[in-house]
Amino acid sequence: MPTVADTTPERPARWQDEVRAVLTVAVLVVAVVLVVAAIAIFIPGIHDLFSRLPIAIVVLIAGTAWVLWQITRRPASG
């Protein structure tokens, strides 16, 4: 008896979805940093703010906390 091929599209692996999400976030972060740097060139107040405060460290700590929070909320796989 002949079998009919399954025509449902194959779902990408979970890790592929996660890699896509990570790359999307990375691109957005780089874009935001470039926009802020471009604005800081023309507005001295913003340039002074970023030169005095450790903005990169604050962003990294907040980003890490957010990622860890998301991981702890994710249901266990399998």
Short mmCIF file of N, CA and C in Angstrom, two decimals:
data_model
loop_
_atom_site.label_atom_id
_atom_site.label_comp_id
_atom_site.label_asym_id
_atom_site.label_seq_id
_atom_site.Cartn_x
_atom_site.Cartn_y
_atom_site.Cartn_z
N MET A 1 0.86 -1.18 0.00
CA MET A 1 0.00 0.00 0.00
C MET A 1 0.90 1.24 0.00
N PRO A 2 0.73 2.12 -0.97
CA PRO A 2 1.58 3.32 -1.03
C PRO A 2 1.24 4.28 0.11
N THR A 3 2.26 4.98 0.58
CA THR A 3 2.06 5.97 1.64
C THR A 3 2.07 7.37 1.06
N VAL A 4 1.34 8.22 1.67
CA VAL A 4 1.29 9.62 1.24
C VAL A 4 2.33 10.39 2.02
N ALA A 5 3.15 11.15 1.31
CA ALA A 5 4.19 11.93 1.97
C ALA A 5 3.55 13.00 2.84
N ASP A 6 4.17 13.22 3.96
CA ASP A 6 3.70 14.25 4.88
C ASP A 6 4.02 15.61 4.27
N THR A 7 3.00 16.41 4.04
CA THR A 7 3.21 17.71 3.39
C THR A 7 3.31 18.86 4.38
N THR A 8 3.26 18.57 5.68
CA THR A 8 3.38 19.66 6.65
C THR A 8 4.82 20.14 6.69
N PRO A 9 5.02 21.44 6.69
CA PRO A 9 6.39 21.95 6.72
C PRO A 9 7.07 21.56 8.03
N GLU A 10 8.35 21.25 7.90
CA GLU A 10 9.11 20.85 9.07
C GLU A 10 9.42 22.06 9.94
N ARG A 11 9.15 21.94 11.22
CA ARG A 11 9.40 23.02 12.19
C ARG A 11 10.88 23.07 12.50
N PRO A 12 11.49 24.26 12.48
CA PRO A 12 12.91 24.35 12.83
C PRO A 12 13.14 23.90 14.27
N ALA A 13 14.32 23.41 14.51
CA ALA A 13 14.68 22.98 15.86
C ALA A 13 14.61 24.16 16.82
N ARG A 14 14.40 23.84 18.09
CA ARG A 14 14.26 24.90 19.10
C ARG A 14 15.51 25.76 19.17
N TRP A 15 16.68 25.13 19.03
CA TRP A 15 17.92 25.91 19.13
C TRP A 15 18.02 26.91 17.99
N GLN A 16 17.45 26.59 16.83
CA GLN A 16 17.47 27.54 15.73
C GLN A 16 16.61 28.76 16.05
N ASP A 17 15.47 28.53 16.70
CA ASP A 17 14.63 29.65 17.12
C ASP A 17 15.36 30.52 18.14
N GLU A 18 16.07 29.86 19.06
CA GLU A 18 16.79 30.61 20.09
C GLU A 18 17.95 31.40 19.51
N VAL A 19 18.67 30.80 18.56
CA VAL A 19 19.77 31.51 17.92
C VAL A 19 19.23 32.73 17.16
N ARG A 20 18.11 32.55 16.48
CA ARG A 20 17.49 33.66 15.75
C ARG A 20 17.12 34.78 16.72
N ALA A 21 16.56 34.43 17.87
CA ALA A 21 16.18 35.44 18.86
C ALA A 21 17.41 36.16 19.40
N VAL A 22 18.47 35.43 19.68
CA VAL A 22 19.69 36.04 20.20
C VAL A 22 20.28 37.00 19.18
N LEU A 23 20.33 36.57 17.92
CA LEU A 23 20.88 37.44 16.88
C LEU A 23 20.03 38.69 16.68
N THR A 24 18.72 38.54 16.79
CA THR A 24 17.83 39.70 16.66
C THR A 24 18.10 40.71 17.77
N VAL A 25 18.21 40.22 19.00
CA VAL A 25 18.49 41.11 20.13
C VAL A 25 19.85 41.77 19.96
N ALA A 26 20.84 41.02 19.52
CA ALA A 26 22.18 41.58 19.34
C ALA A 26 22.18 42.69 18.30
N VAL A 27 21.49 42.47 17.19
CA VAL A 27 21.41 43.50 16.15
C VAL A 27 20.70 44.74 16.67
N LEU A 28 19.62 44.55 17.41
CA LEU A 28 18.90 45.70 17.96
C LEU A 28 19.75 46.48 18.95
N VAL A 29 20.51 45.79 19.79
CA VAL A 29 21.36 46.47 20.76
C VAL A 29 22.44 47.28 20.04
N VAL A 30 23.06 46.70 19.04
CA VAL A 30 24.09 47.42 18.28
C VAL A 30 23.48 48.64 17.58
N ALA A 31 22.29 48.48 17.04
CA ALA A 31 21.63 49.61 16.38
C ALA A 31 21.34 50.73 17.35
N VAL A 32 20.86 50.40 18.53
CA VAL A 32 20.56 51.42 19.54
C VAL A 32 21.84 52.14 19.97
N VAL A 33 22.91 51.38 20.17
CA VAL A 33 24.17 52.00 20.57
C VAL A 33 24.67 52.94 19.48
N LEU A 34 24.57 52.54 18.23
CA LEU A 34 25.02 53.41 17.14
C LEU A 34 24.17 54.67 17.02
N VAL A 35 22.87 54.54 17.22
CA VAL A 35 21.99 55.71 17.17
C VAL A 35 22.32 56.68 18.29
N VAL A 36 22.51 56.15 19.50
CA VAL A 36 22.86 57.01 20.64
C VAL A 36 24.20 57.68 20.41
N ALA A 37 25.17 56.93 19.87
CA ALA A 37 26.48 57.53 19.58
C ALA A 37 26.37 58.63 18.54
N ALA A 38 25.55 58.43 17.53
CA ALA A 38 25.36 59.45 16.51
C ALA A 38 24.69 60.70 17.09
N ILE A 39 23.70 60.49 17.94
CA ILE A 39 23.03 61.63 18.58
C ILE A 39 23.98 62.37 19.51
N ALA A 40 24.83 61.60 20.22
CA ALA A 40 25.76 62.21 21.18
C ALA A 40 26.78 63.10 20.49
N ILE A 41 27.03 62.87 19.23
CA ILE A 41 27.97 63.73 18.49
C ILE A 41 27.42 65.15 18.38
N PHE A 42 26.11 65.25 18.19
CA PHE A 42 25.50 66.56 17.94
C PHE A 42 24.92 67.22 19.18
N ILE A 43 24.67 66.47 20.24
CA ILE A 43 24.09 67.03 21.46
C ILE A 43 25.08 66.84 22.61
N PRO A 44 25.74 67.91 23.01
CA PRO A 44 26.79 67.80 24.04
C PRO A 44 26.29 67.23 25.36
N GLY A 45 25.04 67.50 25.75
CA GLY A 45 24.54 67.01 27.03
C GLY A 45 24.51 65.49 27.08
N ILE A 46 24.12 64.87 25.98
CA ILE A 46 24.08 63.41 25.93
C ILE A 46 25.50 62.85 25.94
N HIS A 47 26.40 63.49 25.22
CA HIS A 47 27.79 63.05 25.22
C HIS A 47 28.39 63.12 26.63
N ASP A 48 28.11 64.20 27.33
CA ASP A 48 28.62 64.35 28.70
C ASP A 48 28.03 63.28 29.62
N LEU A 49 26.74 62.98 29.47
CA LEU A 49 26.11 61.96 30.31
C LEU A 49 26.76 60.60 30.10
N PHE A 50 26.97 60.22 28.85
CA PHE A 50 27.56 58.91 28.57
C PHE A 50 29.04 58.84 28.91
N SER A 51 29.71 59.96 28.94
CA SER A 51 31.13 59.93 29.31
C SER A 51 31.30 59.85 30.83
N ARG A 52 30.30 60.29 31.61
CA ARG A 52 30.41 60.25 33.07
C ARG A 52 29.89 58.95 33.67
N LEU A 53 28.86 58.38 33.09
CA LEU A 53 28.23 57.19 33.66
C LEU A 53 28.69 55.92 32.96
N PRO A 54 28.84 54.85 33.72
CA PRO A 54 29.21 53.57 33.10
C PRO A 54 27.98 52.90 32.47
N ILE A 55 27.47 53.50 31.41
CA ILE A 55 26.24 53.03 30.78
C ILE A 55 26.39 51.59 30.28
N ALA A 56 27.53 51.25 29.70
CA ALA A 56 27.71 49.90 29.17
C ALA A 56 27.59 48.86 30.28
N ILE A 57 28.15 49.14 31.43
CA ILE A 57 28.08 48.20 32.54
C ILE A 57 26.64 48.05 33.03
N VAL A 58 25.93 49.15 33.13
CA VAL A 58 24.53 49.11 33.57
C VAL A 58 23.69 48.31 32.57
N VAL A 59 23.90 48.53 31.29
CA VAL A 59 23.14 47.80 30.27
C VAL A 59 23.47 46.32 30.31
N LEU A 60 24.73 45.96 30.47
CA LEU A 60 25.10 44.54 30.54
C LEU A 60 24.50 43.86 31.76
N ILE A 61 24.52 44.52 32.91
CA ILE A 61 23.94 43.93 34.12
C ILE A 61 22.43 43.78 33.97
N ALA A 62 21.77 44.80 33.45
CA ALA A 62 20.32 44.72 33.26
C ALA A 62 19.96 43.65 32.23
N GLY A 63 20.70 43.58 31.15
CA GLY A 63 20.45 42.56 30.13
C GLY A 63 20.66 41.15 30.65
N THR A 64 21.71 40.96 31.43
CA THR A 64 21.96 39.65 32.02
C THR A 64 20.84 39.27 32.99
N ALA A 65 20.41 40.21 33.80
CA ALA A 65 19.32 39.93 34.74
C ALA A 65 18.04 39.56 34.00
N TRP A 66 17.76 40.26 32.90
CA TRP A 66 16.55 39.96 32.12
C TRP A 66 16.62 38.57 31.50
N VAL A 67 17.78 38.21 30.94
CA VAL A 67 17.94 36.88 30.34
C VAL A 67 17.79 35.80 31.40
N LEU A 68 18.41 35.97 32.55
CA LEU A 68 18.28 34.98 33.62
C LEU A 68 16.84 34.86 34.10
N TRP A 69 16.13 35.97 34.17
CA TRP A 69 14.72 35.94 34.57
C TRP A 69 13.89 35.17 33.55
N GLN A 70 14.17 35.39 32.26
CA GLN A 70 13.46 34.66 31.21
C GLN A 70 13.74 33.16 31.28
N ILE A 71 14.97 32.79 31.57
CA ILE A 71 15.33 31.38 31.67
C ILE A 71 14.61 30.72 32.82
N THR A 72 14.51 31.40 33.95
CA THR A 72 13.86 30.79 35.11
C THR A 72 12.36 30.67 34.92
N ARG A 73 11.77 31.47 34.05
CA ARG A 73 10.33 31.39 33.79
C ARG A 73 9.97 30.37 32.73
N ARG A 74 10.95 29.89 31.97
CA ARG A 74 10.71 28.95 30.90
C ARG A 74 10.36 27.58 31.49
N PRO A 75 9.32 26.95 30.96
CA PRO A 75 8.98 25.61 31.45
C PRO A 75 10.07 24.60 31.07
N ALA A 76 10.24 23.59 31.90
CA ALA A 76 11.25 22.57 31.64
C ALA A 76 10.89 21.80 30.37
N SER A 77 11.89 21.53 29.54
CA SER A 77 11.64 20.82 28.28
C SER A 77 11.59 19.32 28.54
N GLY A 78 10.75 18.67 27.76
CA GLY A 78 10.70 17.22 27.76
C GLY A 78 9.85 16.65 28.77
#
